[in-house]
Coordinates of C-alpha atoms (C1' of nucleotides) in Angstrom, one line a residue:
Chain A
M22 CA 82.8 64.4 77.7
D23 CA 85.3 67.3 77.3
K24 CA 89.0 66.8 77.8
T25 CA 89.2 68.5 81.2
S26 CA 86.7 66.1 82.8
V27 CA 89.3 63.4 82.4
Y28 CA 91.4 65.2 85.0
R29 CA 88.6 65.4 87.5
G30 CA 87.9 63.3 90.5
K31 CA 90.0 61.2 92.8
F32 CA 92.0 59.5 90.1
F33 CA 93.7 62.7 89.5
P34 CA 97.2 61.7 90.7
L35 CA 97.2 58.8 88.3
I36 CA 96.1 60.8 85.5
R37 CA 98.8 63.4 86.2
L38 CA 101.4 60.7 85.8
F39 CA 99.8 60.1 82.4
A40 CA 99.9 63.8 81.6
L41 CA 103.6 63.8 82.5
S42 CA 104.6 61.1 80.1
H43 CA 102.6 63.0 77.5
T44 CA 104.7 65.9 78.2
H45 CA 108.0 64.2 77.3
A46 CA 106.5 63.4 73.9
A47 CA 105.6 67.0 73.6
L48 CA 109.1 68.1 74.4
F49 CA 110.5 65.8 71.8
H50 CA 108.0 67.2 69.3
S51 CA 109.1 70.7 70.0
C52 CA 112.7 69.7 69.5
S53 CA 112.0 68.6 66.0
A54 CA 110.2 71.8 65.4
S55 CA 113.3 73.7 66.4
T56 CA 112.9 76.2 63.6
S57 CA 111.0 78.4 66.1
K58 CA 113.1 81.1 67.8
Y59 CA 111.3 80.4 71.0
Y60 CA 113.0 77.1 71.7
S61 CA 116.5 76.9 72.7
L62 CA 118.9 74.7 74.6
R63 CA 120.5 77.4 76.8
E64 CA 118.6 76.6 80.0
K65 CA 119.5 73.9 82.4
P66 CA 118.5 70.8 80.4
S67 CA 115.9 68.2 81.5
V68 CA 116.5 64.7 80.2
S69 CA 113.5 62.7 79.0
R70 CA 113.7 59.2 80.2
K71 CA 112.0 57.8 77.2
H72 CA 113.8 59.6 74.4
K73 CA 116.9 61.0 76.1
V74 CA 116.2 64.2 74.3
V75 CA 117.4 67.4 75.9
I76 CA 115.0 70.3 75.4
F77 CA 113.5 73.3 77.2
R78 CA 111.3 76.1 75.9
D79 CA 112.7 79.5 76.2
F80 CA 110.4 82.5 76.7
R81 CA 113.1 85.1 76.8
H82 CA 112.1 86.2 73.3
V83 CA 108.6 86.9 74.2
N84 CA 108.7 90.7 74.6
N85 CA 105.1 91.8 73.9
L86 CA 101.5 90.5 73.8
N87 CA 101.8 89.7 70.2
D88 CA 104.8 87.4 70.7
A89 CA 102.8 85.7 73.6
V90 CA 99.8 85.2 71.4
C91 CA 102.0 83.6 68.7
V92 CA 103.7 81.3 71.2
F93 CA 100.4 80.4 72.8
N94 CA 98.7 79.5 69.5
Q95 CA 101.7 77.5 68.5
M96 CA 101.7 75.7 71.8
V97 CA 98.0 74.7 71.7
Q98 CA 98.4 73.4 68.2
T99 CA 101.4 71.3 69.1
E100 CA 100.6 67.6 69.2
P101 CA 100.9 66.1 71.7
L102 CA 100.4 69.2 74.0
P103 CA 103.3 70.8 75.8
C104 CA 103.6 70.3 79.5
V105 CA 101.6 72.4 82.0
V106 CA 104.8 73.8 83.2
E107 CA 105.4 75.4 79.8
F108 CA 102.0 77.1 79.9
A109 CA 102.7 78.3 83.4
K110 CA 106.0 79.8 82.2
L111 CA 104.3 81.7 79.4
L112 CA 101.7 83.0 81.8
R113 CA 104.4 84.2 84.2
V114 CA 106.1 86.0 81.4
M115 CA 102.8 87.7 80.6
I116 CA 102.4 88.8 84.2
S117 CA 105.9 90.3 84.1
M118 CA 104.8 92.2 81.0
K119 CA 101.7 93.4 82.9
H120 CA 99.3 91.7 80.5
Y121 CA 97.0 90.4 83.3
S122 CA 93.8 90.2 81.2
G123 CA 95.8 88.3 78.6
V124 CA 96.6 85.7 81.3
V125 CA 92.9 85.4 82.0
S126 CA 91.9 85.0 78.4
F127 CA 94.7 82.5 77.7
F128 CA 93.5 80.5 80.7
G129 CA 89.9 80.6 79.4
E130 CA 91.1 79.4 76.0
M131 CA 93.0 76.6 77.7
R132 CA 89.9 75.4 79.5
K133 CA 87.9 75.5 76.3
L134 CA 90.5 73.4 74.6
G135 CA 90.7 71.0 77.5
I136 CA 94.3 71.7 78.1
P137 CA 95.3 70.4 81.6
F138 CA 96.3 72.9 84.3
D139 CA 97.7 72.6 87.7
E140 CA 97.8 74.6 91.0
Y141 CA 100.5 76.8 89.7
I142 CA 98.5 77.9 86.6
L143 CA 95.5 78.5 88.8
T144 CA 97.5 80.6 91.2
I145 CA 98.9 82.7 88.4
V146 CA 95.3 83.3 87.2
I147 CA 94.3 84.3 90.7
N148 CA 97.3 86.7 90.9
S149 CA 96.3 88.2 87.5
F150 CA 92.8 88.9 88.8
C151 CA 94.3 90.5 91.9
L152 CA 96.7 92.6 89.8
L153 CA 93.7 93.7 87.7
G154 CA 92.1 95.0 90.9
C155 CA 89.4 92.3 91.3
A156 CA 90.7 90.0 93.9
E157 CA 87.2 88.7 94.6
H158 CA 87.3 86.9 91.2
G159 CA 90.0 84.8 92.9
F160 CA 87.2 83.0 94.7
S161 CA 85.7 81.8 91.4
V162 CA 89.1 80.4 90.5
L163 CA 89.0 78.5 93.8
G164 CA 85.8 77.0 92.5
I165 CA 87.8 75.6 89.6
F166 CA 90.2 74.0 92.1
F167 CA 87.4 72.1 93.7
K168 CA 85.7 71.2 90.5
S169 CA 88.8 69.8 88.9
G170 CA 90.3 68.3 92.0
V171 CA 93.5 70.2 91.7
Q172 CA 95.1 70.5 95.2
F173 CA 95.7 74.1 96.3
N174 CA 98.6 75.2 98.4
V175 CA 99.5 78.0 100.8
V176 CA 100.6 80.3 98.0
T177 CA 97.1 80.1 96.4
F178 CA 95.5 81.5 99.5
S179 CA 98.3 83.9 100.2
T180 CA 97.8 85.3 96.7
I181 CA 94.1 85.9 97.3
L182 CA 94.8 87.4 100.7
R183 CA 97.4 89.8 99.3
G184 CA 95.0 90.8 96.6
L185 CA 92.2 91.5 99.1
C186 CA 94.5 93.5 101.3
E187 CA 95.8 95.6 98.4
Q188 CA 92.2 96.5 97.6
N189 CA 91.7 97.5 101.3
K190 CA 89.2 94.7 101.7
I191 CA 90.7 93.7 105.0
K192 CA 87.4 92.4 106.4
D193 CA 87.1 89.9 103.5
A194 CA 90.7 89.0 104.0
M195 CA 90.2 88.4 107.7
W196 CA 87.1 86.3 107.0
L197 CA 89.1 84.1 104.6
F198 CA 92.0 83.9 107.0
N199 CA 89.8 82.9 109.9
K200 CA 88.1 80.2 107.7
L201 CA 91.5 78.8 106.7
V202 CA 92.6 78.6 110.3
T203 CA 89.4 77.3 111.9
E204 CA 88.6 74.8 109.1
R205 CA 92.2 73.8 108.7
I206 CA 91.9 74.3 104.9
C207 CA 95.6 74.8 104.4
K208 CA 98.7 74.9 106.4
M209 CA 99.8 78.4 107.5
D210 CA 103.2 79.8 107.0
E211 CA 105.1 83.0 108.0
V212 CA 104.4 84.5 104.6
M213 CA 100.6 84.2 105.0
F214 CA 100.7 85.7 108.5
G215 CA 102.9 88.4 107.1
I216 CA 100.5 89.3 104.4
V217 CA 97.5 89.5 106.7
M218 CA 99.4 91.4 109.4
N219 CA 100.7 93.9 106.8
G220 CA 97.1 94.3 105.5
L221 CA 95.8 94.9 109.0
C222 CA 98.6 97.5 109.8
K223 CA 98.0 99.4 106.5
Q224 CA 94.4 99.7 107.5
G225 CA 95.3 101.0 110.9
H226 CA 94.6 97.8 112.8
T227 CA 98.0 97.6 114.4
Q228 CA 96.7 96.2 117.6
T229 CA 95.0 93.3 115.8
A230 CA 98.3 92.6 114.0
L231 CA 100.1 92.6 117.3
S232 CA 97.6 90.1 118.7
L233 CA 98.1 87.9 115.7
L234 CA 101.9 88.1 116.4
R235 CA 101.1 86.9 120.0
I236 CA 99.0 84.0 118.5
M237 CA 101.9 83.0 116.3
E238 CA 104.1 82.8 119.3
Q239 CA 101.7 80.2 120.8
G240 CA 101.5 78.2 117.6
D241 CA 103.8 76.2 115.4
T242 CA 104.6 79.0 113.0
K243 CA 106.8 81.3 115.0
P244 CA 107.1 85.0 114.1
N245 CA 110.2 85.8 112.2
T246 CA 112.2 89.0 111.5
I247 CA 109.7 90.2 108.8
V248 CA 106.6 89.6 110.9
Y249 CA 108.2 91.6 113.8
S250 CA 109.3 94.3 111.4
I251 CA 105.8 94.8 110.0
V252 CA 104.5 95.5 113.5
V253 CA 107.5 97.6 114.5
D254 CA 107.0 99.8 111.5
A255 CA 103.3 100.1 112.0
L256 CA 103.8 101.1 115.7
C257 CA 106.2 103.8 114.5
K258 CA 103.8 105.1 112.0
D259 CA 101.1 105.2 114.7
K260 CA 103.5 107.4 116.6
M261 CA 103.9 104.7 119.3
V262 CA 107.7 104.7 119.0
G263 CA 108.0 103.5 122.6
A264 CA 105.9 100.5 122.0
A265 CA 107.9 99.9 118.8
F266 CA 111.1 99.8 120.8
N267 CA 109.6 97.4 123.3
L268 CA 108.8 95.0 120.5
F269 CA 112.2 95.6 118.9
N270 CA 114.0 94.7 122.2
E271 CA 111.7 91.7 122.7
M272 CA 112.6 90.3 119.3
K273 CA 116.3 90.7 120.0
R274 CA 115.9 89.0 123.4
K275 CA 114.2 86.1 121.6
G276 CA 117.1 85.8 119.2
I277 CA 115.2 87.1 116.2
T278 CA 117.7 89.4 114.4
P279 CA 116.4 92.8 113.3
N280 CA 117.4 93.6 109.7
V281 CA 118.0 96.9 107.9
L282 CA 114.2 97.4 107.5
T283 CA 113.5 97.0 111.2
Y284 CA 116.2 99.5 112.0
S285 CA 115.1 101.9 109.3
S286 CA 111.5 102.0 110.5
L287 CA 112.7 102.9 114.0
V288 CA 115.1 105.5 112.6
D289 CA 112.2 107.1 110.8
G290 CA 110.0 106.9 113.9
L291 CA 112.6 108.7 116.0
C292 CA 113.3 111.3 113.3
K293 CA 109.6 112.3 113.1
F294 CA 109.8 113.0 116.9
D295 CA 113.1 114.9 116.7
Q296 CA 114.8 112.3 118.8
W297 CA 118.2 112.9 117.3
E298 CA 120.2 111.4 120.1
G299 CA 118.1 108.2 119.8
V300 CA 118.8 108.2 116.0
R301 CA 122.5 108.5 116.7
L302 CA 122.4 105.6 119.2
L303 CA 120.4 103.5 116.8
L304 CA 122.8 104.2 113.9
D305 CA 125.7 103.3 116.2
E306 CA 124.0 100.0 117.1
M307 CA 123.5 99.2 113.4
M308 CA 127.2 99.7 112.8
Y309 CA 128.0 97.5 115.8
V310 CA 125.8 94.6 114.7
N311 CA 126.9 95.0 111.1
V312 CA 123.6 96.1 109.6
S313 CA 124.5 98.8 107.1
P314 CA 122.1 101.7 106.6
N315 CA 121.0 101.7 103.0
V316 CA 119.5 104.3 100.6
H317 CA 116.2 104.0 102.4
T318 CA 117.7 104.7 105.8
F319 CA 119.7 107.6 104.6
S320 CA 116.7 109.0 102.7
M321 CA 114.7 109.0 105.8
L322 CA 117.4 111.1 107.5
V323 CA 117.6 113.4 104.6
D324 CA 113.9 113.9 104.5
A325 CA 113.6 114.5 108.2
F326 CA 116.3 117.2 108.1
C327 CA 114.7 118.8 105.1
K328 CA 111.3 118.9 106.7
K329 CA 112.8 120.7 109.7
G330 CA 114.4 123.2 107.4
M331 CA 117.9 121.9 108.1
V332 CA 118.9 121.4 104.5
E333 CA 122.6 121.8 105.3
D334 CA 122.4 118.8 107.6
A335 CA 120.6 116.9 104.9
V336 CA 123.3 117.7 102.4
E337 CA 125.8 116.4 104.9
V338 CA 123.9 113.1 105.1
L339 CA 124.1 113.0 101.4
T340 CA 127.8 113.4 101.4
I341 CA 128.2 110.7 104.1
M342 CA 126.0 108.2 102.1
I343 CA 127.9 108.8 98.9
G344 CA 131.2 108.3 100.9
R345 CA 129.8 104.9 102.1
G346 CA 129.0 103.9 98.6
E347 CA 125.2 104.3 98.9
H348 CA 123.9 106.1 95.9
P349 CA 121.2 108.7 96.5
D350 CA 118.3 108.0 94.3
V351 CA 115.3 110.0 93.0
V352 CA 113.6 109.8 96.4
T353 CA 116.7 111.2 98.2
Y354 CA 117.0 114.1 95.7
N355 CA 113.3 114.8 95.9
S356 CA 113.5 115.3 99.6
I357 CA 116.4 117.7 99.1
M358 CA 114.4 119.6 96.5
E359 CA 111.5 119.8 98.9
G360 CA 113.8 121.1 101.6
Y361 CA 114.8 124.0 99.4
C362 CA 111.2 124.6 98.3
L363 CA 110.1 124.8 101.9
R364 CA 112.7 127.5 102.5
G365 CA 111.5 129.4 99.5
E366 CA 114.7 128.6 97.6
I367 CA 112.8 127.3 94.6
D368 CA 115.6 128.2 92.1
V369 CA 118.0 126.0 94.0
A370 CA 115.5 123.2 93.9
R371 CA 115.1 123.7 90.2
R372 CA 118.9 123.5 89.7
I373 CA 118.9 120.2 91.6
L374 CA 116.3 118.8 89.2
D375 CA 118.7 119.5 86.4
S376 CA 121.8 118.2 88.2
M377 CA 119.9 115.0 89.1
I378 CA 119.8 114.2 85.4
D379 CA 123.6 114.8 85.1
T380 CA 124.2 112.2 87.8
G381 CA 122.1 109.7 86.0
V382 CA 119.1 109.9 88.3
K383 CA 115.9 110.4 86.4
P384 CA 113.3 112.8 87.9
D385 CA 109.9 111.3 88.4
I386 CA 106.4 112.8 88.8
F387 CA 107.2 113.4 92.5
S388 CA 110.1 115.6 91.5
Y389 CA 107.9 117.8 89.3
N390 CA 105.0 117.8 91.9
I391 CA 107.4 119.1 94.5
L392 CA 108.6 121.9 92.2
V393 CA 105.1 122.7 91.0
N394 CA 104.0 123.0 94.7
G395 CA 107.1 125.2 95.4
Y396 CA 106.0 127.6 92.6
C397 CA 102.4 127.6 93.7
K398 CA 103.3 128.4 97.3
Q399 CA 105.2 131.4 96.1
K400 CA 102.2 132.3 94.0
K401 CA 104.2 131.9 90.9
L402 CA 101.4 130.3 88.9
D403 CA 102.8 131.0 85.5
E404 CA 106.0 129.2 86.4
A405 CA 104.0 126.3 87.8
M406 CA 101.9 126.0 84.6
H407 CA 105.1 126.1 82.6
L408 CA 106.5 123.2 84.6
Y409 CA 103.2 121.4 84.2
F410 CA 103.6 121.5 80.4
E411 CA 107.2 120.4 80.8
I412 CA 106.1 117.2 82.5
S413 CA 104.5 115.8 79.3
Q414 CA 107.5 116.9 77.3
K415 CA 109.7 114.8 79.6
G416 CA 107.6 111.7 78.9
L417 CA 105.9 111.8 82.3
K418 CA 102.2 112.1 83.0
P419 CA 100.8 114.7 85.4
D420 CA 98.8 112.8 88.1
T421 CA 96.1 113.7 90.6
V422 CA 98.6 115.4 92.9
T423 CA 99.9 117.6 90.0
Y424 CA 96.4 118.7 89.2
S425 CA 95.4 119.2 92.8
T426 CA 98.4 121.2 93.6
I427 CA 97.9 123.6 90.6
L428 CA 94.1 123.8 91.4
Q429 CA 95.0 124.9 94.9
G430 CA 97.5 127.4 93.6
L431 CA 95.0 128.9 91.2
F432 CA 92.3 129.2 93.9
E433 CA 94.8 130.7 96.3
V434 CA 95.5 133.6 93.9
G435 CA 91.8 134.0 93.2
R436 CA 91.8 132.6 89.7
V437 CA 88.6 130.8 90.1
E438 CA 87.8 130.5 86.4
C439 CA 91.2 129.2 85.6
S440 CA 90.7 126.6 88.3
E441 CA 87.4 125.5 86.8
N442 CA 89.0 125.1 83.4
F443 CA 91.9 123.3 84.8
F444 CA 89.5 120.9 86.6
T445 CA 87.9 120.2 83.3
E446 CA 91.3 119.6 81.8
M447 CA 92.0 117.2 84.5
E448 CA 88.8 115.2 83.9
N449 CA 89.5 115.2 80.2
A450 CA 92.9 113.8 80.8
G451 CA 91.2 110.9 82.5
I452 CA 92.7 111.8 85.9
S453 CA 89.9 111.3 88.5
P454 CA 89.8 113.7 91.5
D455 CA 90.5 112.2 94.8
I456 CA 89.7 113.3 98.4
Y457 CA 92.4 115.9 98.2
T458 CA 91.1 117.4 95.0
C459 CA 87.6 117.5 96.4
G460 CA 88.8 119.3 99.5
I461 CA 90.7 121.8 97.4
M462 CA 87.8 122.5 95.1
L463 CA 85.4 122.9 97.9
H464 CA 87.6 125.1 100.0
G465 CA 88.7 127.1 96.9
Y466 CA 85.1 127.9 96.0
L467 CA 84.1 128.8 99.6
K468 CA 87.2 130.9 100.1
N469 CA 86.4 132.9 96.9
G470 CA 82.8 133.4 97.9
H471 CA 81.2 130.9 95.4
V472 CA 78.9 129.3 98.0
E473 CA 76.4 127.8 95.5
K474 CA 79.1 126.2 93.4
A475 CA 80.7 124.7 96.6
M476 CA 77.3 123.4 97.7
S477 CA 76.6 121.7 94.4
L478 CA 80.0 120.1 94.3
F479 CA 79.6 119.1 97.9
H480 CA 76.3 117.4 97.2
R481 CA 77.7 115.7 94.1
W482 CA 80.5 114.1 96.1
E483 CA 78.3 113.4 99.1
K484 CA 76.3 111.0 96.8
Q485 CA 79.5 109.1 96.0
K486 CA 79.5 107.8 99.5
E487 CA 82.4 105.5 99.4
D488 CA 84.7 108.3 98.5
T489 CA 83.5 110.5 101.3
N490 CA 85.6 111.0 104.3
I491 CA 85.5 113.4 107.3
F492 CA 87.9 115.7 105.5
I493 CA 85.3 116.8 102.9
Y494 CA 82.8 117.5 105.7
N495 CA 85.3 119.4 107.7
T496 CA 86.1 121.6 104.7
G497 CA 82.5 122.2 104.0
N498 CA 81.7 122.8 107.6
G499 CA 84.4 125.4 108.2
G500 CA 83.7 127.2 104.9
F501 CA 79.9 127.3 105.5
F502 CA 80.5 128.8 108.9
R503 CA 82.9 131.4 107.7
I504 CA 80.3 132.7 105.3
Q505 CA 77.6 132.4 108.0
K506 CA 75.5 129.7 106.5
L507 CA 74.8 128.5 109.9
D508 CA 71.9 126.2 109.1
K509 CA 73.9 124.5 106.4
A510 CA 76.9 123.9 108.6
R511 CA 74.7 122.6 111.4
S512 CA 72.9 120.2 109.1
I513 CA 76.3 118.9 107.8
F514 CA 77.4 118.2 111.3
D515 CA 74.1 116.4 112.1
K516 CA 74.4 114.4 108.9
L517 CA 77.7 113.0 109.9
Y518 CA 76.0 110.7 112.5
T519 CA 73.4 109.5 110.1
I520 CA 75.8 108.4 107.5
G521 CA 78.1 106.8 110.1
L522 CA 81.1 109.1 109.7
H523 CA 82.7 110.0 113.0
P524 CA 83.4 113.6 113.6
D525 CA 87.0 114.2 114.7
A526 CA 88.6 116.9 116.8
I527 CA 88.8 119.2 113.8
T528 CA 85.1 118.7 113.0
Y529 CA 84.2 119.7 116.6
N530 CA 86.6 122.6 116.6
I531 CA 85.3 124.1 113.4
T532 CA 81.7 123.8 114.6
V533 CA 82.4 125.0 118.1
N534 CA 84.3 128.0 116.7
G535 CA 81.5 128.7 114.3
L536 CA 78.9 128.7 117.0
C537 CA 81.1 130.9 119.2
V538 CA 81.5 133.5 116.5
E539 CA 77.8 133.5 116.2
G540 CA 77.4 133.9 119.9
L541 CA 75.4 130.7 120.2
V542 CA 76.7 129.8 123.6
D543 CA 74.3 127.1 124.6
E544 CA 74.7 125.2 121.4
A545 CA 78.5 125.4 121.7
K546 CA 78.2 124.2 125.2
E547 CA 76.0 121.3 124.1
L548 CA 78.5 120.4 121.4
L549 CA 81.5 120.4 123.8
R550 CA 79.6 117.9 125.9
K551 CA 79.0 115.8 122.9
M552 CA 82.6 116.0 122.0
E553 CA 83.6 114.7 125.4
D554 CA 81.0 111.9 125.2
N555 CA 82.3 110.8 121.9
G556 CA 85.9 110.5 123.2
C557 CA 87.1 113.6 121.3
L558 CA 88.9 115.6 124.0
P559 CA 89.3 119.3 123.4
D560 CA 92.8 120.0 122.2
N561 CA 95.0 123.1 122.1
A562 CA 93.2 124.3 119.0
T563 CA 89.8 124.0 120.6
S564 CA 90.7 126.4 123.4
N565 CA 92.3 128.8 120.9
L566 CA 89.4 128.8 118.6
I567 CA 86.9 129.3 121.4
V568 CA 88.8 132.2 122.8
H569 CA 89.2 133.8 119.4
G570 CA 85.6 133.0 118.6
F571 CA 84.5 134.9 121.7
L572 CA 86.7 137.8 121.1
K573 CA 85.6 138.2 117.5
S574 CA 81.9 138.1 118.4
N575 CA 82.2 140.6 121.2
K576 CA 80.0 138.3 123.2
A577 CA 82.6 137.7 125.9
N578 CA 80.2 137.9 128.8
E579 CA 77.7 135.3 127.7
A580 CA 80.5 133.0 126.5
M581 CA 82.5 133.2 129.7
A582 CA 80.3 130.6 131.3
V583 CA 81.3 128.0 128.7
L584 CA 84.9 128.8 129.2
K585 CA 84.6 128.3 132.9
E586 CA 82.9 125.0 132.3
I587 CA 85.6 123.6 130.0
I588 CA 88.3 124.9 132.3
G589 CA 86.7 123.1 135.1
R590 CA 86.7 119.9 133.0
G591 CA 90.3 120.2 132.2
F592 CA 91.3 122.8 129.7
P593 CA 94.4 121.7 127.8
A594 CA 95.7 125.2 127.6
V595 CA 99.0 126.1 126.0
K596 CA 100.9 129.4 126.1
D597 CA 99.3 131.1 123.1
T598 CA 95.9 130.2 124.3
V599 CA 96.6 131.6 127.7
S600 CA 97.6 134.9 126.3
S601 CA 94.4 135.1 124.3
L602 CA 92.5 134.1 127.4
I603 CA 94.1 136.8 129.5
E604 CA 93.1 139.3 126.8
L605 CA 89.5 138.1 127.1
L606 CA 89.4 138.0 130.8
L607 CA 90.8 141.5 131.2
L608 CA 88.3 142.7 128.6
I609 CA 85.4 141.6 130.6
G610 CA 86.8 142.4 134.0
E611 CA 87.4 138.8 135.1
G612 CA 90.8 139.5 136.7
P613 CA 90.1 137.5 139.8
F614 CA 89.0 134.5 137.8
L615 CA 92.2 134.8 135.9
L616 CA 94.3 134.8 139.1
N617 CA 92.6 131.7 140.2
M618 CA 93.3 129.9 137.0
I619 CA 97.0 130.6 136.8
P620 CA 98.1 127.8 139.1
E621 CA 95.8 125.5 137.2
F622 CA 97.5 126.3 134.0
H623 CA 100.9 125.6 135.5
L624 CA 99.7 122.3 136.8
R625 CA 98.3 121.2 133.4
N626 CA 101.3 122.3 131.5
E627 CA 103.7 120.4 133.6
K628 CA 101.8 117.1 133.1
Chain B
dA12 C1' 105.3 88.9 103.2
dT13 C1' 108.4 94.1 105.7
dA14 C1' 111.2 100.2 105.3
dG15 C1' 112.1 106.2 102.3
dG16 C1' 109.7 111.2 98.8
dG17 C1' 104.8 115.0 96.6
dT18 C1' 98.7 117.6 97.1
dT19 C1' 93.7 118.9 101.9
dA20 C1' 90.6 121.2 106.5
dG21 C1' 90.4 124.0 112.3

DNA sequence: ATAGGGTTAG
């Protein structure tokens, strides 16, 4: 019988008492072995009833994996064994040092040696698996709970749920969550709800999160500030700022106080919609209820102004925040840099990078990526490359975005071979291309006329199905149309359905436009009908593309029928489309039709 | 357990 089996079964609580008295002996033992630098008396002391000896292990000197291994080896050789709590402390230190697999192997060693463990140790092990990116291994640790009779708690399951959510396995998380609820496996708390709701929101299931909030209201665990804030933020990100404000007002009515995070989410939502007056009112309210805007809040404002090209206003926000004692950080400065880059004032941006360092704010990889992009957009590829080399010199590591940005820049100026070499450099550096990189490579090849290369890349990525999204297809589709590989484009479109990817408005637009340019009226017509059936209503771009497609193909007459049809179904025309349309109608002598349509345009534009 | 910044397609 191995040592762990002693701790199994229903007698566990009794045995735990035994283990505890064991522990005191261990503490005494470690006191006598006080030659070790890892033991000290500085922490709040615990007094052993038996020996009246004051002792605590101190792990502050454990600074690397090597230290941890030494301490661990020493601990397991100590006779009698140190307390479970001591092992838990060591494992926590290892997590803070990011030695997650070390935690797992220490735990394996502990089991082999029959060292007792408790729910805290097991939860730390689960957390390590999660941080290693394999949350599903957490389930096997759950097995250890059942086998050893250790009682789990809310935190155990919250940890697994958080891990699953972070790996975007929201379905698995929901399955577990439902099981916990329906089988009453453990008591729910606000934190667990928060974790699941946050996971749902991050995966775009805001409405499900909202219904969970409603369920909470009916139950014993009432939603708190954080739970409300999670949904408020998600609604803002879904561009449903109105709904977010409804929820915000509702929580205030119910006496749940919004905090700086709640307010900041709303400020950001309003900024993205240019609702400056609303922003002003909200900031006033914050002052009134004594919730101070912090560096996040101010950075959102700074970023919003910069993205609109209003860098002067952004700088004014910067002055205000400094005046209020809120220190701008790397994110704030990065936004300012981007603001200048967007206006083409890359040299100013470059100077900000240098002045950041003077104020004690260290640039990060974002800072460099912003500047690299600035140079690329100005087609200053040599400067961009120079900056790329500077990144490593500054002790930073170029990431996927850095490489993608430069690849895009190289393609843009037609340096296809450089792009190819740089792509190889990226792979050699161990940076794997993501969906952006794929799109850039595909589009870059197509734009520069390398159809075959684009095709082979396309097929390579297509096979790695889990990485495929609609974007790659849209890029391929548009490119293949542009170079008149109609069959290819058509087959890509058809394939979307078979692999279960849903075409979006852009997919339809690209394809409709491609068909129009080719003068394939019937097919375009067919597709528009499909578009409507699939709930993808034609948007401004659709109408523009159709009109331009027709004009380009000089097949105005045949195409006019399609236009009439979509106008009849509700043409979401905007001004620039209308002018193109007028051009087309006059071209084919459809003046009377045009006159009929004018009131129609007015009606729709006013809606 | 919750908030801010960088790269893609029509």
